[in-house]
DNA sequence: GGTATATACCTCTGACTCCTAGGTAACACA
DNA sequence: TGTGTTACCTAGGAGTCAGAGGTATATACC
């Protein structure tokens, strides 16, 4: 997205990070690459957004970090979902569905139905 | 939404305002009521968000304002979409669809498909 | 006539999120 | 030795949103 890469991002970054970690522990760089790949680069994850978000999630007790070695033999911090993180993910996912549905409703309603 | 009313709002307020105005000119108060009603109060539009947004859209030349009288016989500023606003609406709507689709993709992808 | 309610507008300020720009370091390969 | 990739990080500024507060008028009711 050259046009408006950040236009609607608010809040969804946290949600997608939590979702990605729900599959398996991962490090920041890997999370970013995965989200981009999964969305065919529709969503680009800036590092200047990702790392602060990761630290915030850790402060909130939603994820925990642990140093390890990647498959490329490099040091990396692996993040893992906590039980609180799983609950948060479920709640955020549910809210996202309601939110996106509501927005779609506005965007698809015709004058006549008003 | 008691939980997280603002969690994902970024950018979508402008989009929904433009969409609402694409049907007919309307005043701020009416726009807010309509969006809330249309979404069964999933989306609540705070006046502290709406009026600054309206002024910003006007500054950007996407909408124009004109004083008039409402059906309740009160003074109100009626906003109307400009040609630039219509183009912006089309672009934002398209981008929202791509964005929401991408987020859904992340949220619904299972570990196996990775 | 007085009061309450709904309609309709507005701004200030703080909290928050995001990105740009910059930096560090180690490994792989030519 | 140099280049590319992997991997981490922060500071600062820009932008968005909501809470709290304020103004004013029409209508309905007492």
PDB file of C-alpha atoms (C1' of nucleotides) in Angstrom:
ATOM      1  CA  UNK A   1       0.000   0.000   0.000  1.00  0.00           C
ATOM      2  CA  UNK A   2       1.749   3.108  -1.213  1.00  0.00           C
ATOM      3  CA  UNK A   3      -1.278   5.317  -0.545  1.00  0.00           C
ATOM      4  CA  UNK A   4      -2.215   5.050   3.066  1.00  0.00           C
ATOM      5  CA  UNK A   5      -0.146   2.394   4.769  1.00  0.00           C
ATOM      6  CA  UNK A   6      -1.113   3.450   8.261  1.00  0.00           C
ATOM      7  CA  UNK A   7      -4.580   4.779   7.703  1.00  0.00           C
ATOM      8  CA  UNK A   8      -6.482   2.191   9.658  1.00  0.00           C
ATOM      9  CA  UNK A   9      -3.756   0.493  11.633  1.00  0.00           C
ATOM     10  CA  UNK A  10      -4.650   1.625  15.125  1.00  0.00           C
ATOM     11  CA  UNK A  11      -4.969  -1.227  17.547  1.00  0.00           C
ATOM     12  CA  UNK A  12      -4.777  -3.914  14.915  1.00  0.00           C
ATOM     13  CA  UNK A  13      -1.022  -4.242  15.254  1.00  0.00           C
ATOM     14  CA  UNK A  14      -1.342  -5.552  18.799  1.00  0.00           C
ATOM     15  CA  UNK A  15      -4.097  -7.878  17.719  1.00  0.00           C
ATOM     16  CA  UNK A  16      -2.130  -9.360  14.851  1.00  0.00           C
ATOM     17  CA  UNK A  17       0.975  -9.771  16.967  1.00  0.00           C
ATOM     18  CA  UNK A  18      -0.996 -11.669  19.584  1.00  0.00           C
ATOM     19  CA  UNK A  19      -2.590 -13.796  16.891  1.00  0.00           C
ATOM     20  CA  UNK A  20       0.763 -14.625  15.310  1.00  0.00           C
ATOM     21  CA  UNK A  21       2.143 -15.654  18.694  1.00  0.00           C
ATOM     22  CA  UNK A  22      -0.870 -17.860  19.346  1.00  0.00           C
ATOM     23  CA  UNK A  23       0.504 -20.358  16.846  1.00  0.00           C
ATOM     24  CA  UNK A  24       4.026 -20.550  18.227  1.00  0.00           C
ATOM     25  CA  UNK A  25       6.635 -18.412  19.966  1.00  0.00           C
ATOM     26  CA  UNK A  26       8.389 -16.069  17.571  1.00  0.00           C
ATOM     27  CA  UNK A  27      10.815 -13.163  17.497  1.00  0.00           C
ATOM     28  CA  UNK A  28      10.010  -9.629  16.379  1.00  0.00           C
ATOM     29  CA  UNK A  29      11.627  -9.794  13.006  1.00  0.00           C
ATOM     30  CA  UNK A  30       9.873 -13.047  12.236  1.00  0.00           C
ATOM     31  CA  UNK A  31       6.495 -11.692  13.307  1.00  0.00           C
ATOM     32  CA  UNK A  32       6.883  -8.762  10.941  1.00  0.00           C
ATOM     33  CA  UNK A  33       7.902 -10.943   8.000  1.00  0.00           C
ATOM     34  CA  UNK A  34       5.078 -13.360   8.632  1.00  0.00           C
ATOM     35  CA  UNK A  35       2.364 -10.703   8.749  1.00  0.00           C
ATOM     36  CA  UNK A  36       3.646  -9.139   5.539  1.00  0.00           C
ATOM     37  CA  UNK A  37       3.872 -12.441   3.786  1.00  0.00           C
ATOM     38  CA  UNK A  38       0.476 -13.605   5.016  1.00  0.00           C
ATOM     39  CA  UNK A  39      -1.196 -10.465   3.677  1.00  0.00           C
ATOM     40  CA  UNK A  40       0.736 -10.237   0.389  1.00  0.00           C
ATOM     41  CA  UNK A  41       2.360  -7.051   1.669  1.00  0.00           C
ATOM     42  CA  UNK A  42      -0.944  -5.260   2.108  1.00  0.00           C
ATOM     43  CA  UNK A  43       0.124  -4.793   5.709  1.00  0.00           C
ATOM     44  CA  UNK A  44       3.693  -3.626   6.224  1.00  0.00           C
ATOM     45  CA  UNK A  45       5.042  -3.765   9.742  1.00  0.00           C
ATOM     46  CA  UNK A  46       7.476  -0.943  10.532  1.00  0.00           C
ATOM     47  CA  UNK A  47      10.111  -1.871  13.096  1.00  0.00           C
ATOM     48  CA  UNK A  48       9.664   1.478  14.784  1.00  0.00           C
ATOM     49  CA  UNK A  49       6.091   0.428  15.485  1.00  0.00           C
ATOM     50  CA  UNK A  50       6.679  -3.222  16.200  1.00  0.00           C
ATOM     51  CA  UNK A  51       9.354  -3.153  18.876  1.00  0.00           C
ATOM     52  CA  UNK A  52       7.654  -0.537  21.056  1.00  0.00           C
ATOM     53  CA  UNK A  53       4.417  -2.519  20.692  1.00  0.00           C
ATOM     54  CA  UNK A  54       6.171  -5.716  21.741  1.00  0.00           C
ATOM     55  CA  UNK A  55       7.639  -4.021  24.808  1.00  0.00           C
ATOM     56  CA  UNK A  56       4.276  -2.605  25.719  1.00  0.00           C
ATOM     57  CA  UNK A  57       2.607  -6.008  25.435  1.00  0.00           C
ATOM     58  CA  UNK A  58       5.338  -7.438  27.622  1.00  0.00           C
ATOM     59  CA  UNK A  59       4.856  -4.696  30.222  1.00  0.00           C
ATOM     60  CA  UNK A  60       1.164  -5.495  30.236  1.00  0.00           C
ATOM     61  CA  UNK A  61       1.886  -9.145  30.925  1.00  0.00           C
ATOM     62  CA  UNK A  62       0.313 -10.360  27.695  1.00  0.00           C
ATOM     63  CA  UNK A  63       3.520 -11.857  26.350  1.00  0.00           C
ATOM     64  CA  UNK A  64       6.848 -12.972  27.817  1.00  0.00           C
ATOM     65  CA  UNK A  65      10.281 -12.782  26.233  1.00  0.00           C
ATOM     66  CA  UNK A  66      13.223 -15.126  26.264  1.00  0.00           C
ATOM     67  CA  UNK A  67      16.528 -14.968  24.392  1.00  0.00           C
ATOM     68  CA  UNK A  68      17.267 -17.832  22.031  1.00  0.00           C
ATOM     69  CA  UNK A  69      18.890 -18.752  18.736  1.00  0.00           C
ATOM     70  CA  UNK A  70      17.053 -18.606  15.432  1.00  0.00           C
ATOM     71  CA  UNK A  71      17.189 -21.062  12.570  1.00  0.00           C
ATOM     72  CA  UNK A  72      19.670 -18.656  10.973  1.00  0.00           C
ATOM     73  CA  UNK A  73      21.913 -19.043  13.973  1.00  0.00           C
ATOM     74  CA  UNK A  74      21.403 -15.533  15.280  1.00  0.00           C
ATOM     75  CA  UNK A  75      20.496 -14.258  18.741  1.00  0.00           C
ATOM     76  CA  UNK A  76      16.858 -13.266  18.958  1.00  0.00           C
ATOM     77  CA  UNK A  77      14.241 -12.571  21.592  1.00  0.00           C
ATOM     78  CA  UNK A  78      11.430 -15.089  21.379  1.00  0.00           C
ATOM     79  CA  UNK A  79       8.024 -13.946  22.518  1.00  0.00           C
ATOM     80  CA  UNK A  80       5.366 -16.236  23.877  1.00  0.00           C
ATOM     81  CA  UNK A  81       1.695 -15.650  24.730  1.00  0.00           C
ATOM     82  CA  UNK A  82       0.724 -15.699  28.409  1.00  0.00           C
ATOM     83  CA  UNK A  83      -2.701 -16.876  29.613  1.00  0.00           C
ATOM     84  CA  UNK A  84      -3.664 -13.221  29.973  1.00  0.00           C
ATOM     85  CA  UNK A  85      -2.476 -12.694  26.421  1.00  0.00           C
ATOM     86  CA  UNK A  86      -4.704 -15.495  25.200  1.00  0.00           C
ATOM     87  CA  UNK A  87      -7.694 -13.965  26.907  1.00  0.00           C
ATOM     88  CA  UNK A  88      -6.841 -10.574  25.468  1.00  0.00           C
ATOM     89  CA  UNK A  89      -6.516 -12.078  22.013  1.00  0.00           C
ATOM     90  CA  UNK A  90      -9.921 -13.701  22.230  1.00  0.00           C
ATOM     91  CA  UNK A  91     -11.534 -10.479  23.403  1.00  0.00           C
ATOM     92  CA  UNK A  92      -9.793  -8.329  20.802  1.00  0.00           C
ATOM     93  CA  UNK A  93     -10.583 -10.743  18.022  1.00  0.00           C
ATOM     94  CA  UNK A  94     -14.245 -10.713  18.970  1.00  0.00           C
ATOM     95  CA  UNK A  95     -14.276  -6.953  19.140  1.00  0.00           C
ATOM     96  CA  UNK A  96     -12.522  -6.617  15.814  1.00  0.00           C
ATOM     97  CA  UNK A  97     -15.222  -8.747  14.213  1.00  0.00           C
ATOM     98  CA  UNK A  98     -17.947  -6.568  15.633  1.00  0.00           C
ATOM     99  CA  UNK A  99     -16.107  -3.407  14.686  1.00  0.00           C
ATOM    100  CA  UNK A 100     -15.328  -4.464  11.129  1.00  0.00           C
ATOM    101  CA  UNK A 101     -18.893  -5.641  10.696  1.00  0.00           C
ATOM    102  CA  UNK A 102     -20.235  -2.315  11.871  1.00  0.00           C
ATOM    103  CA  UNK A 103     -17.995  -0.358   9.523  1.00  0.00           C
ATOM    104  CA  UNK A 104     -19.017  -2.567   6.624  1.00  0.00           C
ATOM    105  CA  UNK A 105     -22.625  -1.970   7.506  1.00  0.00           C
ATOM    106  CA  UNK A 106     -22.158   1.775   7.199  1.00  0.00           C
ATOM    107  CA  UNK A 107     -20.201   1.426   3.974  1.00  0.00           C
ATOM    108  CA  UNK A 108     -22.732  -0.846   2.353  1.00  0.00           C
ATOM    109  CA  UNK A 109     -25.970   0.683   3.494  1.00  0.00           C
ATOM    110  CA  UNK A 110     -27.791   2.505   0.729  1.00  0.00           C
ATOM    111  CA  UNK A 111     -29.710   5.752   1.165  1.00  0.00           C
ATOM    112  CA  UNK A 112     -32.962   3.870   0.699  1.00  0.00           C
ATOM    113  CA  UNK A 113     -32.408   1.721   3.778  1.00  0.00           C
ATOM    114  CA  UNK A 114     -31.969   4.866   5.815  1.00  0.00           C
TER     115      UNK A 114
ATOM    116  CA  UNK B   1     -19.235  -1.164  23.360  1.00  0.00           C
ATOM    117  CA  UNK B   2     -18.200  -0.671  26.908  1.00  0.00           C
ATOM    118  CA  UNK B   3     -14.954  -2.571  26.473  1.00  0.00           C
ATOM    119  CA  UNK B   4     -12.838  -0.905  23.852  1.00  0.00           C
ATOM    120  CA  UNK B   5     -14.864   1.712  22.067  1.00  0.00           C
ATOM    121  CA  UNK B   6     -11.895   3.367  20.388  1.00  0.00           C
ATOM    122  CA  UNK B   7      -9.578   0.462  19.904  1.00  0.00           C
ATOM    123  CA  UNK B   8      -9.689   0.297  16.144  1.00  0.00           C
ATOM    124  CA  UNK B   9     -11.208   3.628  15.234  1.00  0.00           C
ATOM    125  CA  UNK B  10      -8.269   5.271  13.510  1.00  0.00           C
ATOM    126  CA  UNK B  11      -9.110   6.597  10.091  1.00  0.00           C
ATOM    127  CA  UNK B  12     -12.486   4.932   9.938  1.00  0.00           C
ATOM    128  CA  UNK B  13     -14.250   7.955  11.376  1.00  0.00           C
ATOM    129  CA  UNK B  14     -13.335  10.049   8.345  1.00  0.00           C
ATOM    130  CA  UNK B  15     -14.360   7.249   6.047  1.00  0.00           C
ATOM    131  CA  UNK B  16     -17.765   6.788   7.647  1.00  0.00           C
ATOM    132  CA  UNK B  17     -18.425  10.514   7.703  1.00  0.00           C
ATOM    133  CA  UNK B  18     -17.668  10.750   3.983  1.00  0.00           C
ATOM    134  CA  UNK B  19     -19.862   7.750   3.313  1.00  0.00           C
ATOM    135  CA  UNK B  20     -22.761   9.205   5.288  1.00  0.00           C
ATOM    136  CA  UNK B  21     -22.491  12.458   3.365  1.00  0.00           C
ATOM    137  CA  UNK B  22     -22.461  10.604   0.045  1.00  0.00           C
ATOM    138  CA  UNK B  23     -26.158   9.940   0.479  1.00  0.00           C
ATOM    139  CA  UNK B  24     -27.200  13.480   1.290  1.00  0.00           C
ATOM    140  CA  UNK B  25     -25.907  16.624   3.004  1.00  0.00           C
ATOM    141  CA  UNK B  26     -26.130  16.372   6.765  1.00  0.00           C
ATOM    142  CA  UNK B  27     -25.101  18.183   9.923  1.00  0.00           C
ATOM    143  CA  UNK B  28     -22.669  16.881  12.512  1.00  0.00           C
ATOM    144  CA  UNK B  29     -25.191  15.860  15.096  1.00  0.00           C
ATOM    145  CA  UNK B  30     -27.200  13.991  12.494  1.00  0.00           C
ATOM    146  CA  UNK B  31     -24.129  12.199  11.160  1.00  0.00           C
ATOM    147  CA  UNK B  32     -23.290  10.947  14.637  1.00  0.00           C
ATOM    148  CA  UNK B  33     -26.834   9.743  15.332  1.00  0.00           C
ATOM    149  CA  UNK B  34     -27.047   8.014  11.978  1.00  0.00           C
ATOM    150  CA  UNK B  35     -23.792   6.100  12.376  1.00  0.00           C
ATOM    151  CA  UNK B  36     -24.774   4.948  15.847  1.00  0.00           C
ATOM    152  CA  UNK B  37     -28.217   3.901  14.738  1.00  0.00           C
ATOM    153  CA  UNK B  38     -26.936   2.166  11.640  1.00  0.00           C
ATOM    154  CA  UNK B  39     -24.504   0.067  13.664  1.00  0.00           C
ATOM    155  CA  UNK B  40     -26.820  -0.642  16.592  1.00  0.00           C
ATOM    156  CA  UNK B  41     -24.550   1.456  18.789  1.00  0.00           C
ATOM    157  CA  UNK B  42     -21.506  -0.704  18.135  1.00  0.00           C
ATOM    158  CA  UNK B  43     -19.866   2.488  16.959  1.00  0.00           C
ATOM    159  CA  UNK B  44     -20.343   5.506  19.176  1.00  0.00           C
ATOM    160  CA  UNK B  45     -19.343   8.845  17.764  1.00  0.00           C
ATOM    161  CA  UNK B  46     -17.961  11.225  20.389  1.00  0.00           C
ATOM    162  CA  UNK B  47     -18.526  14.891  19.644  1.00  0.00           C
ATOM    163  CA  UNK B  48     -14.976  15.660  20.720  1.00  0.00           C
ATOM    164  CA  UNK B  49     -13.828  13.488  17.843  1.00  0.00           C
ATOM    165  CA  UNK B  50     -16.464  14.353  15.299  1.00  0.00           C
ATOM    166  CA  UNK B  51     -16.285  18.129  15.136  1.00  0.00           C
ATOM    167  CA  UNK B  52     -12.505  18.336  14.820  1.00  0.00           C
ATOM    168  CA  UNK B  53     -12.708  15.646  12.116  1.00  0.00           C
ATOM    169  CA  UNK B  54     -15.372  17.605  10.257  1.00  0.00           C
ATOM    170  CA  UNK B  55     -13.253  20.752  10.374  1.00  0.00           C
ATOM    171  CA  UNK B  56     -10.227  18.869   9.156  1.00  0.00           C
ATOM    172  CA  UNK B  57     -12.162  17.393   6.232  1.00  0.00           C
ATOM    173  CA  UNK B  58     -13.381  20.872   5.378  1.00  0.00           C
ATOM    174  CA  UNK B  59      -9.836  22.268   5.497  1.00  0.00           C
ATOM    175  CA  UNK B  60      -8.767  19.510   3.155  1.00  0.00           C
ATOM    176  CA  UNK B  61     -11.465  20.463   0.690  1.00  0.00           C
ATOM    177  CA  UNK B  62     -13.256  17.125   0.942  1.00  0.00           C
ATOM    178  CA  UNK B  63     -16.476  18.612   2.266  1.00  0.00           C
ATOM    179  CA  UNK B  64     -18.069  22.060   2.315  1.00  0.00           C
ATOM    180  CA  UNK B  65     -20.270  23.577   4.997  1.00  0.00           C
ATOM    181  CA  UNK B  66     -23.309  25.779   4.833  1.00  0.00           C
ATOM    182  CA  UNK B  67     -25.604  27.020   7.581  1.00  0.00           C
ATOM    183  CA  UNK B  68     -29.205  25.962   7.336  1.00  0.00           C
ATOM    184  CA  UNK B  69     -32.259  24.991   9.330  1.00  0.00           C
ATOM    185  CA  UNK B  70     -32.972  21.423  10.405  1.00  0.00           C
ATOM    186  CA  UNK B  71     -36.274  19.612  10.402  1.00  0.00           C
ATOM    187  CA  UNK B  72     -36.408  20.434  14.120  1.00  0.00           C
ATOM    188  CA  UNK B  73     -36.217  24.115  13.223  1.00  0.00           C
ATOM    189  CA  UNK B  74     -32.733  24.629  14.618  1.00  0.00           C
ATOM    190  CA  UNK B  75     -29.670  26.284  13.127  1.00  0.00           C
ATOM    191  CA  UNK B  76     -27.180  23.717  11.914  1.00  0.00           C
ATOM    192  CA  UNK B  77     -24.170  23.484   9.646  1.00  0.00           C
ATOM    193  CA  UNK B  78     -24.894  21.204   6.722  1.00  0.00           C
ATOM    194  CA  UNK B  79     -21.933  19.414   5.206  1.00  0.00           C
ATOM    195  CA  UNK B  80     -21.793  18.285   1.604  1.00  0.00           C
ATOM    196  CA  UNK B  81     -19.279  16.120  -0.246  1.00  0.00           C
ATOM    197  CA  UNK B  82     -17.070  17.863  -2.831  1.00  0.00           C
ATOM    198  CA  UNK B  83     -15.833  16.091  -5.988  1.00  0.00           C
ATOM    199  CA  UNK B  84     -12.489  15.635  -4.206  1.00  0.00           C
ATOM    200  CA  UNK B  85     -14.385  14.164  -1.276  1.00  0.00           C
ATOM    201  CA  UNK B  86     -16.085  11.675  -3.537  1.00  0.00           C
ATOM    202  CA  UNK B  87     -12.758  10.567  -4.953  1.00  0.00           C
ATOM    203  CA  UNK B  88     -11.326  10.299  -1.460  1.00  0.00           C
ATOM    204  CA  UNK B  89     -14.303   8.233  -0.350  1.00  0.00           C
ATOM    205  CA  UNK B  90     -13.872   5.817  -3.232  1.00  0.00           C
ATOM    206  CA  UNK B  91     -10.159   5.436  -2.520  1.00  0.00           C
ATOM    207  CA  UNK B  92     -10.622   5.035   1.229  1.00  0.00           C
ATOM    208  CA  UNK B  93     -13.442   2.564   0.806  1.00  0.00           C
ATOM    209  CA  UNK B  94     -11.281   0.464  -1.504  1.00  0.00           C
ATOM    210  CA  UNK B  95      -8.381   0.613   0.894  1.00  0.00           C
ATOM    211  CA  UNK B  96     -10.555  -0.278   3.848  1.00  0.00           C
ATOM    212  CA  UNK B  97     -11.706  -3.391   2.018  1.00  0.00           C
ATOM    213  CA  UNK B  98      -8.148  -4.435   1.351  1.00  0.00           C
ATOM    214  CA  UNK B  99      -7.079  -3.635   4.881  1.00  0.00           C
ATOM    215  CA  UNK B 100      -9.957  -5.428   6.585  1.00  0.00           C
ATOM    216  CA  UNK B 101      -9.435  -8.392   4.302  1.00  0.00           C
ATOM    217  CA  UNK B 102      -5.768  -8.554   5.206  1.00  0.00           C
ATOM    218  CA  UNK B 103      -6.461  -8.403   8.931  1.00  0.00           C
ATOM    219  CA  UNK B 104      -9.072 -11.119   8.595  1.00  0.00           C
ATOM    220  CA  UNK B 105      -6.565 -13.227   6.724  1.00  0.00           C
ATOM    221  CA  UNK B 106      -4.124 -13.017   9.623  1.00  0.00           C
ATOM    222  CA  UNK B 107      -6.843 -13.700  12.164  1.00  0.00           C
ATOM    223  CA  UNK B 108      -8.209 -16.699  10.332  1.00  0.00           C
ATOM    224  CA  UNK B 109      -5.038 -18.338   9.103  1.00  0.00           C
ATOM    225  CA  UNK B 110      -4.240 -21.512  10.979  1.00  0.00           C
ATOM    226  CA  UNK B 111      -0.740 -22.640  11.959  1.00  0.00           C
ATOM    227  CA  UNK B 112      -0.927 -25.405   9.378  1.00  0.00           C
ATOM    228  CA  UNK B 113      -1.224 -22.982   6.477  1.00  0.00           C
ATOM    229  CA  UNK B 114       1.943 -21.263   7.603  1.00  0.00           C
TER     230      UNK B 114
ATOM    231  C1'  DG C   1     -43.970  32.063  33.160  1.00  0.00           C
ATOM    232  C1'  DG C   2     -40.481  28.657  34.468  1.00  0.00           C
ATOM    233  C1'  DT C   3     -38.048  24.375  33.860  1.00  0.00           C
ATOM    234  C1'  DA C   4     -36.468  20.258  31.627  1.00  0.00           C
ATOM    235  C1'  DT C   5     -35.125  17.870  27.595  1.00  0.00           C
ATOM    236  C1'  DA C   6     -33.390  17.391  23.166  1.00  0.00           C
ATOM    237  C1'  DT C   7     -31.035  19.406  19.540  1.00  0.00           C
ATOM    238  C1'  DA C   8     -26.884  21.491  17.801  1.00  0.00           C
ATOM    239  C1'  DC C   9     -22.537  23.696  17.900  1.00  0.00           C
ATOM    240  C1'  DC C  10     -17.599  24.237  19.726  1.00  0.00           C
ATOM    241  C1'  DT C  11     -12.533  23.823  21.999  1.00  0.00           C
ATOM    242  C1'  DC C  12      -8.840  22.437  25.150  1.00  0.00           C
ATOM    243  C1'  DT C  13      -5.968  19.090  26.777  1.00  0.00           C
ATOM    244  C1'  DG C  14      -4.027  14.716  27.723  1.00  0.00           C
ATOM    245  C1'  DA C  15      -3.274  10.106  26.349  1.00  0.00           C
ATOM    246  C1'  DC C  16      -2.086   7.195  23.001  1.00  0.00           C
ATOM    247  C1'  DT C  17      -0.340   5.133  18.551  1.00  0.00           C
ATOM    248  C1'  DC C  18       2.474   5.157  14.752  1.00  0.00           C
ATOM    249  C1'  DC C  19       6.410   6.137  11.751  1.00  0.00           C
ATOM    250  C1'  DT C  20      10.815   8.365  10.321  1.00  0.00           C
ATOM    251  C1'  DA C  21      15.304   8.314  11.094  1.00  0.00           C
ATOM    252  C1'  DG C  22      18.908   6.838  13.139  1.00  0.00           C
ATOM    253  C1'  DG C  23      21.863   3.447  15.465  1.00  0.00           C
ATOM    254  C1'  DT C  24      24.175  -1.443  16.978  1.00  0.00           C
ATOM    255  C1'  DA C  25      25.758  -6.058  15.984  1.00  0.00           C
ATOM    256  C1'  DA C  26      26.582 -10.724  14.088  1.00  0.00           C
ATOM    257  C1'  DC C  27      26.446 -14.102  10.441  1.00  0.00           C
ATOM    258  C1'  DA C  28      26.959 -15.665   5.392  1.00  0.00           C
ATOM    259  C1'  DC C  29      28.984 -15.359   1.223  1.00  0.00           C
ATOM    260  C1'  DA C  30      31.778 -13.629  -2.470  1.00  0.00           C
TER     261       DA C  30
ATOM    262  C1'  DT D   1      37.218  -7.079   2.825  1.00  0.00           C
ATOM    263  C1'  DG D   2      32.764  -5.763   1.722  1.00  0.00           C
ATOM    264  C1'  DT D   3      27.907  -6.414   1.033  1.00  0.00           C
ATOM    265  C1'  DG D   4      23.516  -8.232   2.213  1.00  0.00           C
ATOM    266  C1'  DT D   5      20.567 -10.212   5.524  1.00  0.00           C
ATOM    267  C1'  DT D   6      19.095 -11.067   9.951  1.00  0.00           C
ATOM    268  C1'  DA D   7      18.024  -9.132  14.344  1.00  0.00           C
ATOM    269  C1'  DC D   8      17.715  -5.810  17.911  1.00  0.00           C
ATOM    270  C1'  DC D   9      16.740  -0.911  19.768  1.00  0.00           C
ATOM    271  C1'  DT D  10      15.315   4.343  20.807  1.00  0.00           C
ATOM    272  C1'  DA D  11      14.195   9.324  20.321  1.00  0.00           C
ATOM    273  C1'  DG D  12      11.276  12.532  18.521  1.00  0.00           C
ATOM    274  C1'  DG D  13       7.484  14.394  16.170  1.00  0.00           C
ATOM    275  C1'  DA D  14       3.047  14.008  13.956  1.00  0.00           C
ATOM    276  C1'  DG D  15      -1.404  12.750  14.109  1.00  0.00           C
ATOM    277  C1'  DT D  16      -5.939  10.888  16.171  1.00  0.00           C
ATOM    278  C1'  DC D  17      -9.341  10.315  19.682  1.00  0.00           C
ATOM    279  C1'  DA D  18     -12.107  11.171  23.858  1.00  0.00           C
ATOM    280  C1'  DG D  19     -13.231  13.369  28.260  1.00  0.00           C
ATOM    281  C1'  DA D  20     -14.638  17.431  30.147  1.00  0.00           C
ATOM    282  C1'  DG D  21     -16.346  21.560  29.727  1.00  0.00           C
ATOM    283  C1'  DG D  22     -18.956  25.390  27.539  1.00  0.00           C
ATOM    284  C1'  DT D  23     -22.795  27.977  24.517  1.00  0.00           C
ATOM    285  C1'  DA D  24     -27.405  28.457  22.601  1.00  0.00           C
ATOM    286  C1'  DT D  25     -32.213  27.625  20.934  1.00  0.00           C
ATOM    287  C1'  DA D  26     -36.756  25.097  20.217  1.00  0.00           C
ATOM    288  C1'  DT D  27     -40.243  22.342  22.166  1.00  0.00           C
ATOM    289  C1'  DA D  28     -42.910  20.208  25.744  1.00  0.00           C
ATOM    290  C1'  DC D  29     -44.637  20.187  30.032  1.00  0.00           C
ATOM    291  C1'  DC D  30     -46.062  21.977  34.417  1.00  0.00           C
TER     292       DC D  30
END
